[in-house]
């Protein structure tokens, strides 16, 4: 059972549209976290704007993924057919990005201090999901907010007697005043798969810049700097050797759900992942943690 409200100093239950969320109003920062999808849509140090991009067309409806923030793509990333056979053979639902982002997670804990708030939620992927996926595992995600950082850690534990192969991503949407004057530093020389070029392998030459639809899976585990005209966002990770970089560009934006036609000019996704060949395999009882740390320069 979730901890009864009223025991918290900075955290309150709220309802946005059809969805329940935890609203954190701490003297040093604010955050909004939905039970559906364990979906973070807002984090900002006091006096600052949201570090995350959220579509102005986003809809807050039961069973519908929220466009923006940090969707949790789990227990598979991307289209099922584009996953390794060991991952693909477990997938029943032919939809992208798994089912965690539209499932209701269980609130495990809220811990508050003068400097931080930590919130943990869990999802038991058991027989209730057998129409979507053939596996039995548990996800525990912990958010840690402070005046300078937003941290996420997603731990998957295999509860099945058989080995579990899965892929995943923390699908972070970041804002920018102008995508044409935005670049990502830290991927220079990295190999990547260009999903828009028949999934061919390429090597990154210089910073990543944007001149239209971009959808790439980079081999990378290092810290990244996202330099925009409004400032520089820092993204670092652990438990991940792949980073997905995505901007839909003008054409795909028209086809995307809950996405404003010109929204592509003011956002990019830098996704901390275990995607493509970076999928994970766990034996019974083993765990893996995918962690993300957002900061500002
Ligand atoms: O992570 C990049 C990507 O796989 C793109 O190909 C695009 O489909 C994006 O995710 C958004 O997917 P969604 O299912 O949230 O519309």
XYZ file of C-alpha atoms and ligand atoms in Angstrom:
313
model
C 0.000 0.000 0.000
C 1.324 3.479 -0.779
C 2.393 5.393 2.287
C -0.512 7.490 3.505
C -0.357 11.118 2.367
C 0.201 13.660 5.080
C 3.341 11.922 6.324
C 5.307 13.856 3.711
C 6.528 17.427 3.923
C 7.140 18.179 0.230
C 5.270 15.460 -1.672
C 1.550 15.381 -2.409
C -0.806 13.219 -4.493
C -2.404 14.989 -7.403
C -4.511 14.043 -10.418
C -3.718 15.237 -13.918
C -6.390 14.289 -16.423
C -7.152 10.621 -15.689
C -3.773 9.911 -14.078
C -2.487 9.962 -10.491
C 0.831 11.658 -9.887
C 3.148 12.666 -7.096
C 3.838 16.393 -7.055
C 7.065 17.329 -5.248
C 7.408 20.942 -4.161
C 10.667 21.083 -2.223
C 12.293 24.432 -1.311
C 15.189 23.529 -3.643
C 13.360 21.888 -6.589
C 10.067 20.611 -7.975
C 9.121 17.397 -9.761
C 6.068 15.566 -11.076
C 6.004 11.774 -11.326
C 3.053 9.718 -12.621
C 2.212 6.283 -11.221
C 1.340 5.214 -14.768
C 4.643 4.401 -16.405
C 6.674 5.668 -13.420
C 6.738 8.591 -15.819
C 8.639 11.720 -14.825
C 7.370 14.767 -16.701
C 8.864 17.621 -14.694
C 12.062 18.312 -12.833
C 13.405 21.804 -12.148
C 15.597 23.381 -9.493
C 13.767 26.291 -7.856
C 13.671 29.334 -10.119
C 14.474 27.288 -13.242
C 12.316 25.960 -16.075
C 11.572 22.263 -16.618
C 14.696 20.324 -17.570
C 12.440 18.002 -19.564
C 10.409 18.672 -22.714
C 6.714 17.788 -22.594
C 4.462 18.080 -25.626
C 1.823 20.791 -25.405
C -0.428 18.169 -27.036
C 0.312 15.508 -24.417
C -2.734 13.613 -23.147
C -3.025 12.250 -19.604
C -5.250 9.230 -20.172
C -5.311 5.723 -18.757
C -3.311 3.389 -20.959
C -1.851 6.172 -23.137
C 1.857 7.009 -23.047
C 2.557 10.639 -22.161
C 4.466 12.424 -24.955
C 7.573 13.871 -23.308
C 9.400 13.709 -19.987
C 11.227 10.391 -19.474
C 9.155 7.419 -20.733
C 10.398 4.061 -19.391
C 10.762 1.742 -22.375
C 10.810 -1.755 -20.819
C 11.113 -4.777 -21.071
C 11.956 -4.054 -24.696
C 13.126 -1.004 -26.631
C 11.921 -0.067 -30.101
C 10.022 -2.265 -32.520
C 9.994 -5.957 -31.507
C 11.281 -6.992 -34.942
C 14.375 -4.831 -34.488
C 15.425 -6.640 -31.312
C 17.817 -9.587 -31.011
C 16.099 -12.994 -31.436
C 16.571 -13.814 -27.721
C 14.641 -10.653 -26.815
C 12.130 -10.870 -29.677
C 11.008 -14.421 -28.902
C 9.448 -13.294 -25.629
C 7.452 -10.403 -27.110
C 3.770 -11.038 -27.841
C 2.461 -7.463 -28.308
C 3.661 -6.050 -31.629
C 4.153 -2.513 -30.328
C 7.219 -0.362 -29.702
C 8.884 0.277 -26.379
C 7.363 -2.410 -24.176
C 4.442 -2.035 -21.762
C 5.966 -0.413 -18.650
C 5.183 3.138 -19.796
C 1.424 2.477 -19.770
C 1.304 0.141 -16.762
C 0.469 1.430 -13.269
C 3.506 1.042 -11.028
C 3.334 0.481 -7.276
C 4.665 3.209 -4.991
C 7.279 1.610 -2.754
C 8.795 4.508 -0.843
C 9.126 8.277 -0.488
C 12.121 9.593 1.436
C 12.523 13.317 2.044
C 15.350 15.388 3.504
C 16.408 19.030 3.601
C 18.478 18.391 0.448
C 16.780 15.564 -1.481
C 13.633 13.612 -2.236
C 13.851 9.953 -3.287
C 10.874 8.068 -4.706
C 10.825 4.348 -5.538
C 8.242 2.461 -7.586
C 8.005 -1.168 -8.697
C 6.391 -3.154 -11.490
C 5.923 -6.917 -11.270
C 5.961 -8.213 -14.848
C 4.212 -11.493 -14.200
C 1.414 -13.543 -15.690
C -0.786 -10.404 -15.727
C 1.251 -9.349 -18.747
C 1.332 -12.708 -20.499
C -0.806 -11.308 -23.319
C 2.032 -8.876 -24.020
C 5.212 -10.708 -23.032
C 6.441 -14.136 -21.930
C 8.614 -13.563 -18.908
C 8.578 -13.069 -15.177
C 10.671 -10.269 -13.780
C 10.460 -7.264 -11.504
C 11.414 -3.676 -12.159
C 12.302 -1.249 -9.379
C 12.916 2.381 -10.325
C 14.293 4.998 -7.964
C 14.254 8.741 -8.598
C 16.565 11.020 -6.628
C 16.018 14.761 -6.854
C 18.331 17.488 -5.505
C 19.049 21.155 -6.208
C 21.589 20.221 -8.886
C 20.674 16.787 -10.249
C 17.905 14.439 -11.305
C 18.905 10.774 -11.046
C 17.058 7.634 -12.148
C 18.036 4.017 -11.536
C 16.019 1.184 -13.110
C 16.824 -2.267 -11.729
C 15.497 -5.398 -13.416
C 15.543 -8.725 -11.543
C 14.832 -12.011 -13.280
C 12.262 -13.983 -11.267
C 12.065 -16.823 -13.790
C 13.966 -20.113 -13.813
C 14.927 -19.409 -17.445
C 17.489 -16.811 -18.522
C 15.894 -13.457 -19.402
C 17.025 -11.396 -22.404
C 15.595 -7.858 -22.511
C 16.258 -4.379 -23.905
C 15.264 -1.010 -22.435
C 15.686 2.756 -22.516
C 15.104 5.808 -20.354
C 13.667 7.803 -23.267
C 14.574 11.325 -22.125
C 12.995 14.284 -23.969
C 15.082 17.459 -23.594
C 14.090 21.026 -24.542
C 15.998 23.398 -26.814
C 15.127 26.870 -28.093
C 16.420 25.857 -31.543
C 17.345 22.347 -32.714
C 19.279 23.846 -35.646
C 21.682 25.401 -33.109
C 21.923 22.406 -30.801
C 24.743 19.858 -30.656
C 25.742 16.830 -28.636
C 29.358 16.550 -27.487
C 30.782 13.233 -26.338
C 29.871 10.987 -29.252
C 32.708 11.988 -31.546
C 34.184 8.891 -33.213
C 31.446 6.626 -31.823
C 29.974 3.909 -34.011
C 26.235 4.147 -34.564
C 23.357 2.433 -36.328
C 21.341 4.812 -38.505
C 17.774 3.498 -38.362
C 16.915 5.820 -41.256
C 19.636 4.332 -43.469
C 18.619 0.658 -43.450
C 20.121 0.268 -39.999
C 23.591 0.623 -41.531
C 26.670 1.160 -39.335
C 28.348 4.591 -39.386
C 30.988 6.490 -37.399
C 30.205 9.861 -35.860
C 32.322 12.648 -37.303
C 32.488 15.575 -34.885
C 29.607 16.723 -32.671
C 26.086 15.428 -33.373
C 24.056 18.169 -35.087
C 20.515 18.143 -36.467
C 19.327 18.962 -39.984
C 16.161 16.881 -40.227
C 14.849 13.561 -38.879
C 17.545 11.850 -36.826
C 17.204 8.378 -35.302
C 20.467 6.697 -34.306
C 21.672 4.102 -31.798
C 25.201 5.038 -30.681
C 27.693 2.738 -29.001
C 28.488 4.940 -26.033
C 28.873 4.842 -22.276
C 30.526 8.186 -21.640
C 29.123 11.467 -20.308
C 27.422 13.709 -22.851
C 26.956 17.464 -23.106
C 23.883 18.744 -24.926
C 24.714 22.312 -25.918
C 21.725 24.514 -26.776
C 21.285 28.296 -27.084
C 19.685 28.190 -23.597
C 22.569 26.355 -21.917
C 24.236 22.971 -21.581
C 22.530 19.860 -20.202
C 24.722 17.084 -18.821
C 23.736 13.430 -19.277
C 25.744 10.620 -17.709
C 24.853 6.963 -17.282
C 25.859 3.592 -15.936
C 24.768 0.107 -16.958
C 24.372 1.352 -20.534
C 26.601 1.010 -23.601
C 24.095 2.485 -26.048
C 22.582 5.944 -26.441
C 19.676 6.682 -28.763
C 19.555 10.140 -30.342
C 16.240 11.105 -31.906
C 14.572 14.103 -33.438
C 11.508 13.446 -35.620
C 12.059 16.357 -38.013
C 9.158 18.057 -39.846
C 7.685 15.099 -41.733
C 7.517 12.491 -38.938
C 6.226 15.142 -36.502
C 3.009 15.253 -38.527
C 2.512 11.484 -38.087
C 3.394 11.321 -34.375
C 0.669 11.088 -31.728
C 0.232 14.006 -29.327
C 3.066 15.939 -30.982
C 2.748 19.559 -32.239
C 3.609 20.018 -35.908
C 6.546 22.325 -35.166
C 7.525 20.616 -31.901
C 10.589 19.045 -33.543
C 12.269 22.474 -33.533
C 12.306 22.616 -29.724
C 13.169 19.132 -28.522
C 15.544 16.211 -28.862
C 15.699 12.790 -27.247
C 18.929 11.519 -25.723
C 18.033 8.060 -24.477
C 20.059 6.083 -21.963
C 19.566 2.561 -23.262
C 20.389 -1.098 -23.515
C 19.341 -1.210 -27.169
C 20.275 -3.276 -30.248
C 23.305 -5.442 -29.430
C 23.507 -3.883 -25.959
C 20.541 -5.970 -24.721
C 20.962 -7.613 -21.334
C 20.715 -11.266 -20.243
C 19.967 -12.245 -16.630
C 19.960 -15.697 -15.103
C 17.440 -16.549 -12.391
C 17.708 -14.095 -9.490
C 20.257 -11.863 -11.258
C 19.725 -8.088 -11.555
C 20.882 -5.280 -13.840
C 20.640 -1.533 -13.168
C 20.348 1.133 -15.870
C 21.108 4.540 -14.359
C 20.871 8.107 -15.622
C 22.083 11.355 -14.089
C 20.897 14.707 -15.458
C 22.713 17.911 -14.538
C 23.372 21.420 -15.830
C 26.732 22.942 -16.656
O 13.762 6.257 -29.556
C 13.508 6.675 -30.869
C 12.179 6.061 -31.300
O 12.257 4.657 -31.360
C 11.794 6.669 -32.633
O 11.970 5.759 -33.696
C 10.332 7.089 -32.427
O 9.476 6.032 -32.750
C 10.363 7.434 -30.943
O 11.138 6.389 -30.369
C 9.013 7.660 -30.307
O 8.329 6.452 -30.200
P 6.832 6.513 -29.578
O 6.364 5.095 -29.546
O 6.940 7.109 -28.205
O 6.044 7.422 -30.505
